[in-house]
Short mmCIF file of C-alpha atoms in Angstrom, two decimals:
data_model
loop_
_atom_site.label_atom_id
_atom_site.label_comp_id
_atom_site.label_asym_id
_atom_site.label_seq_id
_atom_site.Cartn_x
_atom_site.Cartn_y
_atom_site.Cartn_z
CA MET A 1 -72.95 -57.75 -8.72
CA THR A 2 -70.64 -56.09 -11.24
CA THR A 3 -67.12 -57.08 -12.28
CA LEU A 4 -64.77 -54.12 -11.73
CA THR A 5 -61.08 -53.43 -11.44
CA LEU A 6 -59.88 -52.12 -8.11
CA ALA A 7 -59.21 -48.72 -9.71
CA LYS A 8 -62.71 -48.51 -11.18
CA ALA A 9 -64.25 -49.57 -7.87
CA LEU A 10 -62.40 -46.69 -6.20
CA ASN A 11 -63.66 -44.35 -8.90
CA LEU A 12 -67.27 -45.39 -8.32
CA GLY A 13 -66.86 -45.15 -4.56
CA LEU A 14 -65.52 -41.60 -4.83
CA ARG A 15 -68.27 -40.69 -7.28
CA ARG A 16 -70.85 -41.85 -4.77
CA CYS A 17 -69.18 -39.80 -2.01
CA LEU A 18 -69.28 -36.66 -4.17
CA ALA A 19 -72.90 -37.26 -5.15
CA ASP A 20 -74.13 -37.97 -1.64
CA ASP A 21 -72.30 -35.23 0.29
CA PRO A 22 -71.70 -31.70 -1.06
CA SER A 23 -68.99 -31.16 1.57
CA VAL A 24 -66.73 -33.76 -0.09
CA VAL A 25 -63.96 -32.26 -2.23
CA LEU A 26 -61.07 -34.01 -4.00
CA LEU A 27 -57.60 -32.47 -4.20
CA GLY A 28 -54.45 -33.70 -5.90
CA GLU A 29 -51.91 -33.44 -8.67
CA ASP A 30 -53.45 -34.09 -12.11
CA ILE A 31 -56.58 -35.69 -10.63
CA GLY A 32 -59.01 -33.46 -12.51
CA ARG A 33 -58.55 -33.05 -16.24
CA LEU A 34 -56.16 -36.02 -16.49
CA GLY A 35 -58.05 -38.23 -14.04
CA GLY A 36 -54.93 -39.06 -12.04
CA VAL A 37 -51.83 -41.01 -13.00
CA PHE A 38 -53.74 -44.28 -12.52
CA ARG A 39 -57.05 -42.81 -13.79
CA VAL A 40 -58.75 -43.45 -10.45
CA THR A 41 -60.51 -40.06 -10.61
CA ASP A 42 -61.22 -40.22 -14.34
CA GLY A 43 -64.35 -38.30 -15.31
CA LEU A 44 -65.09 -36.92 -11.84
CA GLN A 45 -64.10 -33.31 -12.61
CA ALA A 46 -66.21 -33.32 -15.74
CA GLU A 47 -69.20 -34.56 -13.73
CA PHE A 48 -68.84 -32.50 -10.54
CA GLY A 49 -66.83 -29.49 -11.70
CA PRO A 50 -63.40 -28.03 -10.88
CA HIS A 51 -64.66 -26.63 -7.56
CA ARG A 52 -65.23 -30.20 -6.27
CA VAL A 53 -62.32 -31.97 -7.99
CA LEU A 54 -59.30 -29.67 -7.80
CA ASP A 55 -56.04 -29.91 -9.70
CA THR A 56 -53.32 -28.68 -7.36
CA PRO A 57 -49.70 -27.56 -7.76
CA LEU A 58 -46.95 -30.13 -7.27
CA ALA A 59 -46.70 -29.35 -3.55
CA GLU A 60 -47.75 -32.13 -1.20
CA ALA A 61 -47.25 -30.08 1.97
CA GLY A 62 -49.42 -27.36 0.47
CA ILE A 63 -52.10 -29.87 -0.55
CA LEU A 64 -52.33 -31.24 3.00
CA GLY A 65 -52.23 -27.76 4.50
CA THR A 66 -55.12 -26.75 2.27
CA ALA A 67 -57.01 -29.87 3.31
CA VAL A 68 -56.55 -28.92 6.98
CA GLY A 69 -58.06 -25.51 6.31
CA LEU A 70 -60.95 -26.99 4.36
CA ALA A 71 -61.69 -29.51 7.11
CA TYR A 72 -61.63 -26.70 9.66
CA ARG A 73 -64.35 -25.00 7.60
CA GLY A 74 -66.60 -28.06 7.51
CA TYR A 75 -65.50 -29.80 4.31
CA ARG A 76 -64.47 -33.43 3.92
CA PRO A 77 -61.30 -33.27 1.79
CA VAL A 78 -60.06 -36.36 -0.03
CA VAL A 79 -56.40 -35.86 -0.88
CA GLU A 80 -54.53 -37.91 -3.47
CA ILE A 81 -50.78 -38.30 -3.05
CA GLN A 82 -49.62 -39.20 -6.54
CA PHE A 83 -47.04 -41.79 -5.42
CA ASP A 84 -46.22 -43.29 -2.03
CA GLY A 85 -42.75 -41.73 -1.77
CA PHE A 86 -44.15 -38.25 -2.33
CA VAL A 87 -46.00 -38.35 0.99
CA TYR A 88 -42.77 -37.67 2.87
CA VAL A 89 -42.93 -34.04 1.76
CA ALA A 90 -46.31 -33.77 3.55
CA PHE A 91 -45.22 -35.74 6.61
CA ASP A 92 -45.07 -32.70 8.90
CA GLN A 93 -48.62 -31.63 8.03
CA ILE A 94 -49.97 -35.15 8.59
CA VAL A 95 -48.12 -35.92 11.81
CA SER A 96 -48.00 -32.46 13.40
CA GLN A 97 -51.42 -31.12 12.37
CA VAL A 98 -53.83 -33.69 10.95
CA ALA A 99 -53.17 -36.39 13.56
CA ARG A 100 -53.06 -34.04 16.56
CA MET A 101 -55.82 -31.50 16.01
CA TYR A 102 -58.59 -33.41 17.77
CA ALA A 103 -56.47 -33.90 20.92
CA ARG A 104 -54.96 -30.41 20.70
CA THR A 105 -58.40 -28.80 20.77
CA ALA A 106 -59.75 -31.11 23.48
CA GLY A 107 -62.13 -32.71 20.99
CA THR A 108 -63.66 -29.53 19.66
CA VAL A 109 -62.13 -29.73 16.16
CA ARG A 110 -62.23 -32.80 13.94
CA LEU A 111 -60.36 -33.12 10.67
CA PRO A 112 -62.24 -35.68 8.52
CA ILE A 113 -59.50 -35.87 5.88
CA THR A 114 -58.94 -38.96 3.73
CA ILE A 115 -55.40 -39.25 2.36
CA ARG A 116 -55.27 -41.64 -0.60
CA ILE A 117 -51.83 -43.09 -1.33
CA PRO A 118 -50.93 -45.60 -4.08
CA VAL A 119 -48.48 -47.90 -2.33
CA GLY A 120 -46.02 -50.73 -2.81
CA GLY A 121 -43.81 -52.27 -5.44
CA GLY A 122 -44.11 -54.85 -8.16
CA THR A 123 -44.65 -52.35 -10.98
CA GLY A 124 -41.07 -51.86 -12.16
CA ALA A 125 -40.98 -48.28 -10.89
CA ALA A 126 -38.12 -46.47 -9.19
CA GLU A 127 -37.67 -45.54 -5.55
CA HIS A 128 -40.16 -42.92 -4.32
CA HIS A 129 -42.66 -44.72 -6.60
CA SER A 130 -42.60 -48.13 -4.86
CA GLU A 131 -42.46 -47.35 -1.15
CA SER A 132 -44.27 -48.99 1.78
CA PRO A 133 -44.47 -46.18 4.36
CA GLU A 134 -47.41 -47.54 6.36
CA ALA A 135 -45.46 -48.14 9.58
CA TYR A 136 -44.76 -44.40 9.96
CA PHE A 137 -48.48 -43.67 10.09
CA VAL A 138 -49.44 -46.72 12.14
CA HIS A 139 -46.99 -45.41 14.76
CA THR A 140 -48.74 -42.01 14.77
CA PRO A 141 -51.60 -41.67 17.29
CA GLY A 142 -54.64 -39.88 15.91
CA LEU A 143 -54.67 -41.50 12.48
CA ARG A 144 -56.65 -44.40 11.14
CA VAL A 145 -54.69 -46.43 8.59
CA VAL A 146 -56.30 -48.85 6.13
CA GLU A 147 -55.20 -50.70 3.01
CA VAL A 148 -57.60 -52.36 0.60
CA ALA A 149 -56.91 -55.57 -1.31
CA SER A 150 -60.03 -56.20 -3.39
CA PRO A 151 -62.39 -54.21 -5.63
CA GLN A 152 -65.26 -54.74 -3.17
CA ASP A 153 -63.24 -53.33 -0.28
CA ALA A 154 -62.00 -50.49 -2.49
CA TYR A 155 -65.57 -49.47 -3.25
CA THR A 156 -66.86 -49.84 0.30
CA VAL A 157 -63.94 -48.79 2.47
CA VAL A 158 -63.21 -45.57 0.57
CA GLN A 159 -66.77 -44.49 1.33
CA GLN A 160 -66.38 -45.46 4.97
CA ALA A 161 -63.12 -43.53 5.16
CA VAL A 162 -64.64 -40.36 3.69
CA ALA A 163 -67.62 -40.63 6.07
CA CYS A 164 -65.35 -41.15 9.09
CA ASP A 165 -64.84 -38.12 11.34
CA ASP A 166 -61.23 -39.16 12.01
CA PRO A 167 -58.38 -38.60 9.55
CA VAL A 168 -57.76 -41.75 7.51
CA VAL A 169 -54.61 -42.72 5.61
CA PHE A 170 -55.98 -44.85 2.80
CA PHE A 171 -53.44 -47.05 1.03
CA GLU A 172 -54.12 -48.51 -2.42
CA PRO A 173 -51.79 -51.28 -3.72
CA LYS A 174 -50.91 -49.94 -7.14
CA ARG A 175 -49.94 -53.31 -8.64
CA ARG A 176 -53.49 -54.50 -7.96
CA TYR A 177 -55.25 -51.49 -9.52
CA TYR A 178 -56.27 -53.54 -12.55
CA ALA A 179 -57.11 -56.77 -10.75
CA LYS A 180 -60.80 -57.59 -11.22
CA GLY A 181 -63.43 -58.79 -8.80
CA GLU A 182 -67.15 -58.83 -8.11
CA VAL A 183 -68.54 -55.67 -6.50
CA ASP A 184 -71.98 -55.11 -5.04
CA THR A 185 -72.45 -51.42 -5.82
CA GLY A 186 -75.93 -51.45 -4.33
CA ALA A 187 -74.88 -52.54 -0.85
CA ALA A 188 -75.57 -50.09 1.97
CA LEU A 189 -72.57 -49.05 4.05
CA ALA A 190 -74.49 -49.97 7.19
CA ASP A 191 -74.60 -53.59 5.98
CA SER A 192 -70.90 -53.74 5.10
CA PRO A 193 -68.14 -55.02 7.42
CA PRO A 194 -66.74 -52.25 9.65
CA MET A 195 -63.69 -50.43 8.31
CA GLY A 196 -61.61 -51.72 11.23
CA ALA A 197 -62.48 -55.40 10.90
CA ALA A 198 -60.09 -58.00 9.49
CA ARG A 199 -61.39 -60.59 7.04
CA VAL A 200 -60.71 -64.31 6.76
CA VAL A 201 -60.05 -64.75 3.06
CA VAL A 202 -59.18 -68.45 3.17
CA PRO A 203 -60.14 -70.60 6.19
CA GLY A 204 -57.53 -73.02 7.51
CA SER A 205 -56.44 -75.03 10.53
CA ASP A 206 -52.64 -75.50 10.52
CA VAL A 207 -51.11 -72.02 10.07
CA THR A 208 -52.43 -68.46 10.34
CA LEU A 209 -51.06 -66.21 7.56
CA VAL A 210 -51.72 -62.52 8.18
CA THR A 211 -51.13 -59.90 5.49
CA TYR A 212 -52.75 -56.93 3.77
CA GLY A 213 -52.92 -54.95 0.54
CA GLY A 214 -50.95 -56.15 -2.44
CA LEU A 215 -49.80 -59.37 -0.77
CA VAL A 216 -53.27 -60.74 -0.07
CA ALA A 217 -53.51 -62.29 -3.55
CA THR A 218 -50.02 -63.77 -3.12
CA ALA A 219 -51.03 -65.19 0.25
CA VAL A 220 -54.09 -66.84 -1.28
CA ASP A 221 -51.85 -68.43 -3.92
CA ALA A 222 -49.55 -69.63 -1.13
CA ALA A 223 -52.49 -71.18 0.73
CA THR A 224 -53.52 -73.01 -2.44
CA ALA A 225 -49.98 -74.30 -2.98
CA ALA A 226 -49.67 -75.34 0.67
CA ALA A 227 -52.97 -77.24 0.45
CA ASP A 228 -51.47 -79.35 -2.37
CA ASP A 229 -48.78 -80.30 0.18
CA GLY A 230 -51.31 -81.19 2.84
CA VAL A 231 -51.04 -77.96 4.89
CA SER A 232 -54.15 -75.94 5.70
CA VAL A 233 -53.31 -72.21 5.80
CA GLU A 234 -55.79 -69.62 7.04
CA VAL A 235 -55.30 -66.28 5.27
CA ILE A 236 -56.36 -63.12 7.11
CA ASP A 237 -56.53 -59.76 5.35
CA LEU A 238 -56.00 -57.15 8.07
CA ARG A 239 -57.72 -54.38 6.03
CA SER A 240 -57.18 -51.94 8.90
CA LEU A 241 -53.60 -51.46 10.10
CA SER A 242 -54.47 -48.93 12.81
CA PRO A 243 -56.42 -49.86 14.74
CA ALA A 244 -55.60 -53.46 13.85
CA ASP A 245 -58.11 -56.22 14.51
CA HIS A 246 -55.98 -58.14 16.99
CA ASP A 247 -59.02 -60.07 18.19
CA ALA A 248 -59.45 -61.70 14.78
CA VAL A 249 -55.76 -62.61 14.61
CA ALA A 250 -55.76 -64.02 18.14
CA ALA A 251 -58.87 -66.10 17.49
CA SER A 252 -57.18 -67.69 14.49
CA VAL A 253 -53.83 -68.26 16.20
CA ARG A 254 -55.54 -69.97 19.13
CA ARG A 255 -56.93 -72.49 16.64
CA THR A 256 -53.85 -73.01 14.47
CA GLY A 257 -51.03 -72.50 16.98
CA ARG A 258 -48.79 -70.96 14.31
CA LEU A 259 -48.44 -67.48 12.84
CA VAL A 260 -46.80 -66.06 9.72
CA VAL A 261 -47.04 -62.33 8.97
CA ALA A 262 -46.17 -60.99 5.50
CA HIS A 263 -45.80 -57.42 4.21
CA GLU A 264 -43.76 -55.50 1.65
CA GLY A 265 -42.37 -52.92 4.07
CA PRO A 266 -39.02 -53.35 5.82
CA HIS A 267 -38.62 -55.97 8.51
CA GLU A 268 -37.33 -53.70 11.27
CA ALA A 269 -40.20 -52.20 13.32
CA GLY A 270 -42.69 -53.04 10.56
CA VAL A 271 -46.40 -53.65 10.97
CA GLY A 272 -45.64 -57.37 11.20
CA ALA A 273 -43.62 -56.82 14.36
CA GLU A 274 -46.64 -55.36 16.14
CA ILE A 275 -48.93 -58.14 14.89
CA ALA A 276 -46.47 -60.84 15.98
CA ALA A 277 -45.77 -59.24 19.37
CA THR A 278 -49.44 -58.75 20.21
CA ALA A 279 -50.32 -62.29 19.10
CA THR A 280 -47.51 -63.62 21.29
CA GLU A 281 -48.75 -61.64 24.28
CA ARG A 282 -52.32 -62.83 23.82
CA CYS A 283 -51.72 -66.39 22.63
CA PHE A 284 -48.39 -67.45 24.15
CA GLU A 285 -49.73 -70.66 25.66
CA TYR A 286 -51.33 -71.64 22.33
CA LEU A 287 -48.25 -71.15 20.12
CA GLU A 288 -46.50 -74.24 18.83
CA ALA A 289 -43.66 -72.17 17.33
CA ALA A 290 -42.35 -68.63 17.32
CA PRO A 291 -44.14 -66.34 14.82
CA VAL A 292 -42.37 -65.82 11.50
CA ARG A 293 -42.22 -62.57 9.52
CA VAL A 294 -41.85 -62.50 5.72
CA THR A 295 -41.02 -58.94 4.70
CA GLY A 296 -39.16 -56.60 2.42
CA HIS A 297 -35.48 -56.18 3.19
CA ASP A 298 -34.10 -53.40 5.37
CA ILE A 299 -32.80 -51.41 2.40
CA PRO A 300 -33.94 -48.45 0.31
CA TYR A 301 -36.23 -49.69 -2.44
CA PRO A 302 -34.00 -51.36 -5.05
CA PRO A 303 -33.81 -50.75 -8.81
CA ALA A 304 -36.62 -52.27 -10.85
CA LYS A 305 -34.54 -55.20 -12.11
CA LEU A 306 -33.93 -56.31 -8.51
CA GLU A 307 -37.37 -55.79 -7.00
CA MET A 308 -38.37 -59.43 -7.48
CA HIS A 309 -35.77 -60.23 -4.81
CA HIS A 310 -37.19 -57.58 -2.46
CA VAL A 311 -40.98 -57.95 -2.59
CA PRO A 312 -42.14 -61.14 -0.81
CA ASP A 313 -43.36 -63.68 -3.33
CA LEU A 314 -45.00 -67.10 -3.30
CA ASP A 315 -41.76 -68.98 -2.56
CA ARG A 316 -40.73 -66.73 0.33
CA ILE A 317 -44.17 -66.96 1.95
CA LEU A 318 -44.17 -70.76 1.59
CA ASP A 319 -40.69 -70.78 3.14
CA GLY A 320 -42.17 -68.86 6.08
CA VAL A 321 -44.90 -71.48 6.39
CA ASP A 322 -42.27 -74.25 6.35
CA ARG A 323 -40.28 -72.44 9.04
CA VAL A 324 -43.21 -72.10 11.42
CA LEU A 325 -44.03 -75.78 10.84
CA GLY A 326 -40.44 -76.74 11.69
CA ARG A 327 -39.73 -78.16 8.25
CA VAL A 328 -36.65 -75.95 7.82
CA PRO A 329 -34.40 -74.31 10.45
CA ALA A 330 -35.99 -71.24 12.04
CA THR A 331 -32.81 -69.09 11.93
CA GLY A 332 -34.38 -66.43 14.11
CA ALA A 333 -37.87 -66.97 12.71
CA VAL A 334 -37.35 -64.30 10.06
CA ALA A 335 -38.00 -65.25 6.43
CA ARG A 336 -36.34 -62.35 4.66
#
């Protein structure tokens, strides 16, 4: 086991992909000589050459269009979108081409493209640099959508995504890039949890708290604080947003009888709505209270000095736990 930051774990995972498969190529803005804005690809161009790690123009639609052509020719492109809000420029390529090609060609053409996107707030950055656009892609058939929360998952899941024959939107919570954790770099992918499986991070018996990405660490802190108050909170890291592991969520809710879902994206039609609705459909007779969602507000991302009021924090998640336990008025079961 080695202690790594999430960013370094991604770097080592991508290095292993490049070393193991000559069809893997990396494309993105400043990912080569500079090593990327967050230095995730640092040193990879020097090791594998500019024909495997390509610096591209500032043109996200062109980057994705190039990736489509490369995938058509048998390559496995790994695209980096420099910041979450920049992916909107490439939205047409992703939704109209990447997601649909397999169905359009009756299964004869696969596009094994991995689209890496630093995501979320909490870094003091401006709009277009702090977005949470995951719901757009979860709503798009033909895409797999994942978001990692730990260095171990960063190392393992990025390799699983690149090896997958389906296109994968791979979100990386940028405020956790430099969080450290133990990573088993010698583990075989075959022995790792499947890319689509959720993970119980903290076991509990009173409330199920489902989240992903940058909020997993906050949820763990909330579970610790709740335990001091005599409440046992089970924290589930979804890991995969599409397809989501609804079986794991349902199994937990059937034991606890209560569900809180937390994410940074807006409340309206967010990922949490789908998790809560599906859990209600599957576990209605087990629920002791209506599910509660703790989310970002339904506004454009605010200026940096206001983001602490927008991104769900420890207090807001604990308020959601109190609501589902009936300790405070439910007020529509939305902890915004």
